[in-house]
Coordinates of C-alpha atoms in Angstrom, one line a residue:
M60 CA 2.3 -13.0 -55.6
G61 CA 5.5 -11.4 -57.0
E62 CA 3.5 -9.5 -59.6
Y63 CA 1.3 -7.9 -56.9
I64 CA 4.4 -6.9 -54.9
N65 CA 5.9 -5.3 -58.0
K66 CA 2.7 -3.4 -58.6
L67 CA 2.6 -2.2 -55.0
L68 CA 6.3 -1.1 -55.2
N69 CA 5.7 0.8 -58.5
L70 CA 2.7 2.5 -56.9
A71 CA 4.7 3.4 -53.9
R72 CA 7.3 5.1 -56.0
K73 CA 4.7 7.4 -57.5
R74 CA 3.0 8.2 -54.2
W75 CA 5.3 9.0 -51.2
Y76 CA 2.6 8.5 -48.6
I77 CA 2.1 4.9 -49.6
T78 CA 5.9 4.3 -49.1
L79 CA 5.7 5.9 -45.7
F80 CA 2.7 3.8 -44.7
I81 CA 4.5 0.6 -45.8
A82 CA 7.6 1.6 -43.9
L83 CA 5.7 2.3 -40.7
I84 CA 4.0 -1.1 -40.8
C85 CA 7.3 -2.9 -41.3
A86 CA 8.9 -0.9 -38.5
S87 CA 6.1 -0.9 -36.0
P88 CA 7.3 -3.9 -33.9
F89 CA 10.8 -2.4 -33.6
L90 CA 9.4 1.0 -32.7
L91 CA 7.2 -0.6 -29.9
V92 CA 10.2 -2.4 -28.5
M93 CA 12.3 0.9 -28.6
W94 CA 9.5 2.8 -26.8
R95 CA 9.3 0.1 -24.1
V96 CA 13.0 0.3 -23.5
H97 CA 12.8 4.1 -23.4
K98 CA 10.1 3.9 -20.7
I99 CA 12.2 1.5 -18.6
K100 CA 15.3 3.7 -18.9
V101 CA 13.3 6.8 -17.8
A102 CA 12.0 4.9 -14.8
I103 CA 15.5 3.7 -13.8
A104 CA 16.8 7.3 -14.2
Q105 CA 14.0 8.7 -12.0
L106 CA 14.7 6.0 -9.3
K107 CA 18.4 6.9 -9.3
K108 CA 17.6 10.6 -8.8
Q109 CA 15.6 9.9 -5.7
K110 CA 17.3 10.0 -2.2
N111 CA 17.7 6.3 -1.2
P112 CA 14.5 5.4 -3.1
Q113 CA 14.6 1.7 -2.1
Q114 CA 15.4 2.1 1.6
Y115 CA 12.8 1.5 4.2
T116 CA 12.1 4.7 6.1
D117 CA 11.7 5.1 9.8
P118 CA 7.9 5.7 10.6
A119 CA 8.7 9.1 12.1
E120 CA 9.9 10.3 8.7
I121 CA 7.0 9.0 6.6
D122 CA 5.0 11.7 4.8
N123 CA 1.6 10.6 3.6
K124 CA 1.5 13.5 1.2
T125 CA -2.0 14.3 2.4
P126 CA -1.8 17.2 4.9
K127 CA -5.1 16.5 6.6
A128 CA -4.5 12.8 6.9
N129 CA -0.9 13.3 8.0
E130 CA -1.9 15.9 10.6
F131 CA -4.7 13.6 11.8
K132 CA -2.3 10.7 12.2
N133 CA 0.4 12.6 14.0
K134 CA -1.8 14.6 16.4
H135 CA -4.7 12.4 17.1
Y136 CA -3.7 8.8 16.6
K137 CA -2.2 6.4 19.1
V138 CA -0.1 4.3 16.9
S139 CA -0.8 0.8 17.8
T140 CA 0.7 1.8 20.0
D141 CA 2.2 2.6 23.3
V142 CA 1.5 -1.0 24.2
T143 CA 4.5 -3.2 24.9
I144 CA 4.7 -6.7 23.3
P145 CA 7.5 -9.1 24.4
K146 CA 9.9 -9.8 21.6
T147 CA 9.4 -13.2 20.1
A148 CA 12.4 -15.5 20.7
E149 CA 11.6 -17.8 17.8
K150 CA 14.1 -17.7 14.9
I151 CA 13.0 -19.1 11.5
N152 CA 15.3 -20.7 8.9
A153 CA 12.7 -21.2 6.3
S154 CA 11.5 -19.0 3.3
F155 CA 13.3 -16.4 1.3
V156 CA 12.7 -12.7 2.0
F157 CA 13.7 -9.9 -0.3
M158 CA 13.2 -6.2 0.6
N159 CA 13.2 -4.0 -2.4
G160 CA 15.4 -6.6 -4.2
E161 CA 17.8 -7.2 -1.4
Y162 CA 17.9 -10.7 0.0
I163 CA 17.6 -10.8 3.8
E164 CA 19.7 -13.6 5.4
T165 CA 18.2 -16.1 7.8
P166 CA 17.4 -16.7 10.6
Y167 CA 14.3 -14.5 10.5
Q168 CA 12.9 -13.0 13.7
I169 CA 9.5 -11.2 13.8
Y170 CA 8.7 -8.7 16.5
F171 CA 6.7 -5.5 17.1
N172 CA 8.2 -2.0 17.4
K173 CA 6.5 1.4 17.4
G174 CA 3.6 0.4 15.3
W175 CA 5.5 -1.8 12.9
L176 CA 6.1 -5.5 12.5
M177 CA 9.9 -5.9 12.2
L178 CA 12.0 -8.5 10.5
N179 CA 15.6 -8.6 11.5
N180 CA 15.7 -4.9 12.4
R181 CA 13.9 -3.9 9.2
Y182 CA 10.5 -2.3 8.9
L183 CA 8.3 -4.9 7.3
V184 CA 4.6 -4.1 7.7
E185 CA 3.0 -1.0 9.3
L186 CA 0.1 -2.2 11.5
S187 CA -3.2 -0.4 11.8
T188 CA -3.3 2.8 13.8
W189 CA -6.3 3.7 15.9
P190 CA -7.9 7.1 16.8
I191 CA -7.3 7.8 20.5
W192 CA -11.0 8.1 21.2
L193 CA -11.5 4.5 20.1
T194 CA -9.3 3.5 23.0
G195 CA -11.8 5.3 25.3
E196 CA -9.1 7.8 26.4
D197 CA -10.3 11.0 24.7
K198 CA -12.8 12.4 22.3
P199 CA -12.3 14.1 18.9
P200 CA -10.7 17.6 19.1
A201 CA -13.1 20.5 19.1
D202 CA -11.0 22.9 17.0
V203 CA -11.6 21.0 13.8
F204 CA -15.3 21.6 14.1
I205 CA -15.0 25.2 15.2
N206 CA -12.9 26.1 12.1
A207 CA -14.9 24.0 9.6
K208 CA -16.7 25.9 6.8
S209 CA -18.2 22.9 5.1
F210 CA -18.3 19.1 5.3
D211 CA -15.4 19.0 3.0
D212 CA -13.3 20.6 5.8
L213 CA -14.2 17.6 7.9
T214 CA -12.9 15.0 5.4
I215 CA -9.8 13.2 6.6
S216 CA -9.5 10.6 3.9
K217 CA -11.6 8.7 1.4
H218 CA -13.1 6.5 4.2
R219 CA -13.0 8.7 7.3
T220 CA -14.5 12.0 8.4
W221 CA -14.4 14.0 11.6
H222 CA -18.1 14.1 11.9
Y223 CA -18.4 10.3 11.7
T224 CA -15.9 9.9 14.5
K225 CA -17.6 12.5 16.6
V226 CA -21.0 10.8 16.2
A227 CA -19.4 7.4 16.9
W228 CA -18.0 8.8 20.1
I229 CA -21.4 10.2 21.1
Y230 CA -22.9 6.8 20.3
R231 CA -20.6 5.1 22.8
H232 CA -21.0 7.6 25.6
F233 CA -24.8 8.4 25.5
K234 CA -28.0 6.4 25.2
G235 CA -31.6 6.9 24.2
Q236 CA -33.0 10.5 24.0
E237 CA -29.8 11.9 25.4
R238 CA -27.8 10.4 22.5
K239 CA -30.2 11.9 19.9
T240 CA -30.0 15.3 21.6
E241 CA -26.2 15.3 21.7
I242 CA -26.0 14.3 18.0
I243 CA -28.5 17.1 16.9
N244 CA -26.7 19.6 19.1
F245 CA -23.3 18.7 17.6
F246 CA -24.5 19.2 14.0
E247 CA -26.3 22.4 14.8
S248 CA -23.2 23.7 16.4
L249 CA -21.4 23.6 13.0
S250 CA -21.3 27.1 11.5
F251 CA -22.6 25.9 8.1
V252 CA -25.6 23.8 9.4
E253 CA -28.9 25.5 10.0
S254 CA -30.8 22.5 11.4
A255 CA -30.5 18.8 12.0
D256 CA -32.6 15.8 12.8
F257 CA -31.4 12.3 13.8
D258 CA -33.2 9.1 12.7
S259 CA -31.9 6.5 15.1
G260 CA -33.8 3.7 13.4
M261 CA -32.0 4.4 10.1
S262 CA -28.7 5.6 11.6
E263 CA -28.8 8.7 9.5
V264 CA -28.8 12.5 10.1
H265 CA -30.9 14.9 8.0
V266 CA -29.3 18.3 7.9
K267 CA -30.2 21.6 6.3
L268 CA -27.2 23.8 5.4
T269 CA -27.2 27.6 5.8
N270 CA -27.1 27.8 1.9
G271 CA -30.4 26.0 1.7
E272 CA -28.9 22.7 0.6
K273 CA -30.2 19.5 2.3
K274 CA -28.1 16.4 3.0
I275 CA -28.6 12.9 4.4
I276 CA -25.6 11.6 6.2
E277 CA -25.6 7.8 6.9
Y278 CA -23.9 6.0 9.7
P279 CA -24.7 2.3 9.0
Y280 CA -22.3 0.8 11.5
L281 CA -22.9 2.9 14.6
N282 CA -24.8 0.2 16.5
K283 CA -21.7 -2.0 16.2
Q284 CA -19.3 0.5 17.6
T285 CA -17.8 -0.9 20.9
G286 CA -14.5 0.9 21.2
I287 CA -11.0 -0.6 21.0
T288 CA -9.3 -1.5 24.2
R289 CA -5.6 -1.7 24.9
E290 CA -6.0 -5.5 25.5
Y291 CA -7.6 -5.8 22.0
L292 CA -4.6 -4.0 20.5
K293 CA -2.2 -6.4 22.1
K294 CA -4.2 -9.4 20.8
H295 CA -4.3 -7.9 17.4
I296 CA -0.5 -7.4 17.3
V297 CA 0.3 -10.9 18.6
Y298 CA -2.1 -12.3 16.0
R299 CA -0.3 -10.5 13.2
E300 CA 3.1 -11.7 14.6
E301 CA 1.9 -15.3 14.7
T302 CA 0.4 -15.1 11.2
M303 CA 3.7 -13.8 9.8
I304 CA 5.7 -16.5 11.5
K305 CA 3.4 -19.2 10.1
S306 CA 3.8 -17.7 6.6
L307 CA 7.6 -17.8 6.9
K308 CA 7.5 -21.4 7.9
K309 CA 5.9 -22.4 4.6
N310 CA 9.3 -21.9 2.9
H311 CA 7.9 -19.6 0.3
T312 CA 9.5 -16.6 -1.4
Y313 CA 8.4 -13.1 -0.2
L314 CA 9.1 -9.9 -2.0
Y315 CA 8.5 -6.7 0.0
F316 CA 8.6 -3.2 -1.3
S317 CA 8.8 0.1 0.6
N318 CA 5.3 1.3 -0.3
G319 CA 3.7 -1.7 1.4
L320 CA 3.3 -3.9 -1.7
S321 CA 4.2 -7.5 -1.1
L322 CA 4.3 -10.6 -3.4
S323 CA 4.9 -14.3 -2.7
F324 CA 5.3 -17.5 -4.6
G325 CA 5.8 -21.0 -3.4
N326 CA 7.6 -22.8 -6.2
I327 CA 11.4 -23.2 -5.6
K328 CA 11.9 -23.4 -9.3
D329 CA 10.7 -19.8 -9.6
I330 CA 13.1 -18.4 -7.0
K331 CA 16.0 -20.3 -8.6
E332 CA 15.1 -18.9 -12.1
M333 CA 14.7 -15.4 -10.7
R334 CA 18.2 -15.6 -9.1
Q335 CA 19.7 -16.7 -12.4
V336 CA 18.2 -13.7 -14.2
L337 CA 19.2 -11.2 -11.5
K338 CA 22.8 -12.6 -11.3
S339 CA 23.2 -12.4 -15.1
K340 CA 25.2 -9.7 -16.8
K341 CA 22.3 -8.6 -18.8
S342 CA 21.1 -4.9 -18.7
P343 CA 18.4 -3.9 -16.2
E344 CA 16.0 -3.5 -19.2
E345 CA 16.7 -7.0 -20.4
K346 CA 16.3 -8.5 -16.9
L347 CA 13.0 -6.8 -16.4
A348 CA 11.8 -8.0 -19.8
I349 CA 12.8 -11.6 -19.0
L350 CA 11.2 -11.6 -15.6
R351 CA 8.0 -10.3 -17.2
R352 CA 8.1 -13.1 -19.9
M353 CA 8.7 -15.7 -17.2
K354 CA 5.7 -14.4 -15.2
I355 CA 7.7 -14.6 -12.0
V356 CA 6.4 -11.2 -11.1
P357 CA 2.8 -10.3 -11.9
D358 CA 1.6 -7.3 -13.7
I359 CA 2.9 -4.7 -11.2
E360 CA 4.4 -1.3 -12.0
D361 CA 7.9 -1.4 -13.6
R362 CA 9.4 0.7 -10.8
F363 CA 8.9 -2.2 -8.3
V364 CA 10.5 -4.8 -10.6
I365 CA 13.3 -2.3 -11.3
S366 CA 14.0 -1.9 -7.6
L367 CA 14.3 -5.7 -7.5
V368 CA 16.7 -5.7 -10.4
E369 CA 18.8 -2.7 -9.2
N370 CA 19.2 -3.8 -5.6
Y371 CA 19.8 -7.5 -6.0
K372 CA 23.2 -8.6 -4.5
D373 CA 24.9 -12.0 -4.6
S374 CA 24.5 -13.9 -1.4
K375 CA 26.5 -17.1 -0.6
Q376 CA 23.8 -18.0 1.9
L377 CA 21.0 -17.7 -0.7
D378 CA 23.1 -19.8 -3.2
K379 CA 23.7 -22.5 -0.6
R380 CA 20.1 -22.7 0.6
L381 CA 18.8 -23.0 -3.0
D382 CA 21.3 -25.6 -3.9
D383 CA 20.5 -27.6 -0.8
L384 CA 16.8 -27.5 -1.6
V385 CA 17.3 -28.5 -5.2
N386 CA 19.6 -31.4 -4.2
A387 CA 17.1 -32.5 -1.5
N388 CA 14.3 -32.7 -4.2

C-alpha cells in the first residue's frame, strides 16, 4: 500500500493537475461545510437588513406582491368579515407557542379580530376571505370586463378568474334558458370574443376569439354553487376558534412564522432539547446545524429556522413549565 502511495506522489510531482485533483478530493468535505456556513451567514445578514422581518404585520399593511390579487382583495372582498364574534373567555395554560422564535407566555386566549384568529393580541392565522358576491350582496364589478383585452386580463390568481366568478354569479341568480342566455351574452360582451355557446350539461363554454382562436372554458363545480351567508361565516369562524383551542389543550409545541408557516410536535423531550440549543452560547450557524441534525425542525427553509434562533429569548415561565413537566413524568 505504501508503495502505491509513493508512486502516486511521485506522479503528482511531475503532473501538477494530479496534485490539484488530489488536493480537491481531500478538501471537499471542508469546502462543503464552509459553503454551508457562508449561505447561513448570508441569510442572517439579509434578515437583519429587513425592517422588523420577524414581526407580525397588521393585515391592513400586508402586500401580497401581486397587484391584481391585492387589488381584488382590497376592493372586492369582504374579509371574513364584518361579522362580529364574541370574544372567547376561555384561557388555556397548556402547550408552548412560539411566534418567529419568541415564546408566548400562557395563559393563551384565542379570539377573532378583523379576519384573523388572534392569540394574546398577536396575529396568528388569517382566515379565508370571501368575494362580496358570494355573500349575495353584490355582483362582480363591470369595469374589469370592459377593460379586458384577453382572458389573461381576467386572471386574478392561479386558482381564480373574473369570468369564473361572473358565471358563478349568473348561475345563482338565473335558471334554465335565461341562465344560458345570460352566460352567452356575458362572453359575447367581451371585446376579444366573437361568439360563445354554453353547454349546460358539461358546464363548459365554447368561445371563438376575434383572432380566430377557439377555447373551451370548463366550470365543473357550478352546479354546487350555493353562495355563502353571513351565518355560514360565523359558524366557520367559531369552528376555527374551537379547533385551535382543542389543539392548544393537547399540550404540544407550536412554532408559527409570519408567512403563515406553522409546525408542531408533541414530544416534551424535543422542546426541552430545542430550548437547550437556543439558550446555548453557540453561534447562530452552529445552533441551526444542531437543530437540523436533531431533526427537531423538518426540512424547511433556513430563514425560518434562523428567525427561531435569532429571536429566542430566555423565559422564566418557559423554564418552570418545562421543569414541572419533566419532574411530573
